[in-house]
GROMACS .gro file of C-alpha atoms in nm:
model
  100
    1MET     CA    1   0.000   0.000   0.000
    2SER     CA    2   0.279   0.238   0.069
    3SER     CA    3   0.411   0.207  -0.288
    4TYR     CA    4   0.065   0.289  -0.417
    5ARG     CA    5   0.051   0.602  -0.206
    6ARG     CA    6   0.394   0.705  -0.324
    7ALA     CA    7   0.291   0.661  -0.687
    8TRP     CA    8  -0.022   0.860  -0.621
    9ARG     CA    9   0.175   1.141  -0.470
   10LYS     CA   10   0.418   1.145  -0.762
   11ALA     CA   11   0.147   1.141  -1.030
   12PRO     CA   12   0.090   1.517  -1.045
   13GLU     CA   13   0.463   1.572  -1.089
   14VAL     CA   14   0.489   1.316  -1.370
   15CYS     CA   15   0.166   1.412  -1.543
   16SER     CA   16   0.184   1.736  -1.735
   17CYS     CA   17  -0.176   1.852  -1.743
   18ARG     CA   18  -0.266   2.182  -1.903
   19LEU     CA   19  -0.539   2.416  -1.810
   20ALA     CA   20  -0.797   2.512  -2.068
   21THR     CA   21  -0.638   2.856  -2.092
   22ASP     CA   22  -0.313   2.705  -2.220
   23PHE     CA   23  -0.472   2.577  -2.540
   24ARG     CA   24  -0.526   2.791  -2.844
   25SER     CA   25  -0.843   2.994  -2.837
   26ARG     CA   26  -1.135   2.872  -3.038
   27ARG     CA   27  -1.161   2.982  -3.395
   28ASN     CA   28  -1.376   3.287  -3.432
   29ILE     CA   29  -1.699   3.187  -3.601
   30PRO     CA   30  -1.860   3.477  -3.784
   31ALA     CA   31  -2.193   3.599  -3.655
   32HIS     CA   32  -2.333   3.605  -4.009
   33TYR     CA   33  -2.242   3.542  -4.369
   34SER     CA   34  -2.301   3.811  -4.628
   35ILE     CA   35  -2.435   3.732  -4.973
   36SER     CA   36  -2.437   4.016  -5.224
   37PHE     CA   37  -2.621   4.038  -5.554
   38GLY     CA   38  -2.531   4.314  -5.792
   39ARG     CA   39  -2.700   4.432  -6.110
   40GLY     CA   40  -2.576   4.745  -6.274
   41GLU     CA   41  -2.525   4.999  -6.002
   42ARG     CA   42  -2.762   4.833  -5.757
   43VAL     CA   43  -2.616   4.598  -5.500
   44ARG     CA   44  -2.831   4.405  -5.257
   45THR     CA   45  -2.668   4.237  -4.957
   46PHE     CA   46  -2.825   3.975  -4.733
   47ALA     CA   47  -2.690   3.871  -4.394
   48LEU     CA   48  -2.749   3.506  -4.302
   49ARG     CA   49  -2.677   3.344  -3.969
   50PRO     CA   50  -2.476   3.019  -3.986
   51SER     CA   51  -2.776   2.811  -3.874
   52VAL     CA   52  -2.997   2.958  -4.149
   53LEU     CA   53  -2.726   2.902  -4.407
   54ALA     CA   54  -2.686   2.538  -4.296
   55GLY     CA   55  -3.062   2.491  -4.319
   56LEU     CA   56  -3.077   2.632  -4.670
   57LEU     CA   57  -2.784   2.421  -4.783
   58SER     CA   58  -2.942   2.106  -4.640
   59ILE     CA   59  -3.253   2.162  -4.852
   60VAL     CA   60  -3.055   2.138  -5.177
   61PRO     CA   61  -2.985   1.760  -5.155
   62LEU     CA   62  -3.349   1.697  -5.063
   63LEU     CA   63  -3.467   1.886  -5.371
   64ALA     CA   64  -3.220   1.694  -5.588
   65LEU     CA   65  -3.349   1.365  -5.446
   66GLY     CA   66  -3.708   1.470  -5.515
   67CYS     CA   67  -3.624   1.561  -5.874
   68LEU     CA   68  -3.454   1.224  -5.923
   69ALA     CA   69  -3.755   1.040  -5.778
   70LEU     CA   70  -3.996   1.233  -6.000
   71THR     CA   71  -3.784   1.160  -6.308
   72LEU     CA   72  -3.778   0.790  -6.228
   73LEU     CA   73  -4.153   0.796  -6.176
   74PHE     CA   74  -4.208   0.944  -6.521
   75ILE     CA   75  -3.965   0.698  -6.681
   76PHE     CA   76  -4.123   0.387  -6.530
   77ARG     CA   77  -4.483   0.510  -6.518
   78ASP     CA   78  -4.559   0.424  -6.881
   79ASP     CA   79  -4.455   0.063  -6.830
   80LEU     CA   80  -4.659   0.041  -6.513
   81LEU     CA   81  -4.975   0.176  -6.675
   82ALA     CA   82  -4.930  -0.046  -6.980
   83SER     CA   83  -4.897  -0.357  -6.766
   84LEU     CA   84  -5.204  -0.263  -6.560
   85MET     CA   85  -5.410  -0.207  -6.875
   86SER     CA   86  -5.303  -0.537  -7.027
   87ARG     CA   87  -5.386  -0.713  -6.702
   88GLN     CA   88  -5.733  -0.554  -6.696
   89ALA     CA   89  -5.788  -0.663  -7.058
   90GLU     CA   90  -5.691  -1.021  -6.970
   91MET     CA   91  -5.930  -1.020  -6.674
   92ALA     CA   92  -6.213  -0.884  -6.890
   93ALA     CA   93  -6.147  -1.158  -7.149
   94MET     CA   94  -6.157  -1.422  -6.876
   95ARG     CA   95  -6.488  -1.286  -6.745
   96THR     CA   96  -6.649  -1.298  -7.088
   97GLN     CA   97  -6.529  -1.656  -7.141
   98SER     CA   98  -6.652  -1.768  -6.798
   99SER     CA   99  -6.994  -1.606  -6.848
  100ARG     CA  100  -7.054  -1.803  -7.170
   0.00000   0.00000   0.00000
């Protein structure tokens, strides 16, 4: 037990712990981002907070995914409708044969 106590007493000397003030300060995050649109002599500037900018940028992949899904729907929709119509025609033919 005495060796354990000695090691415990020596630990702060061996361990070089730093306080939080010793580390580099955090990077300064801007309070807003500025987006400017210019046309001729008119310039319009918008200030966006980082959270709003992140929200707007997260919408872009969702819109792209929606466009892709809609395109695939239009591509495969014709085949789907054609197969449903042929199936309905087959069922109607079977009904007429069974009623005779």
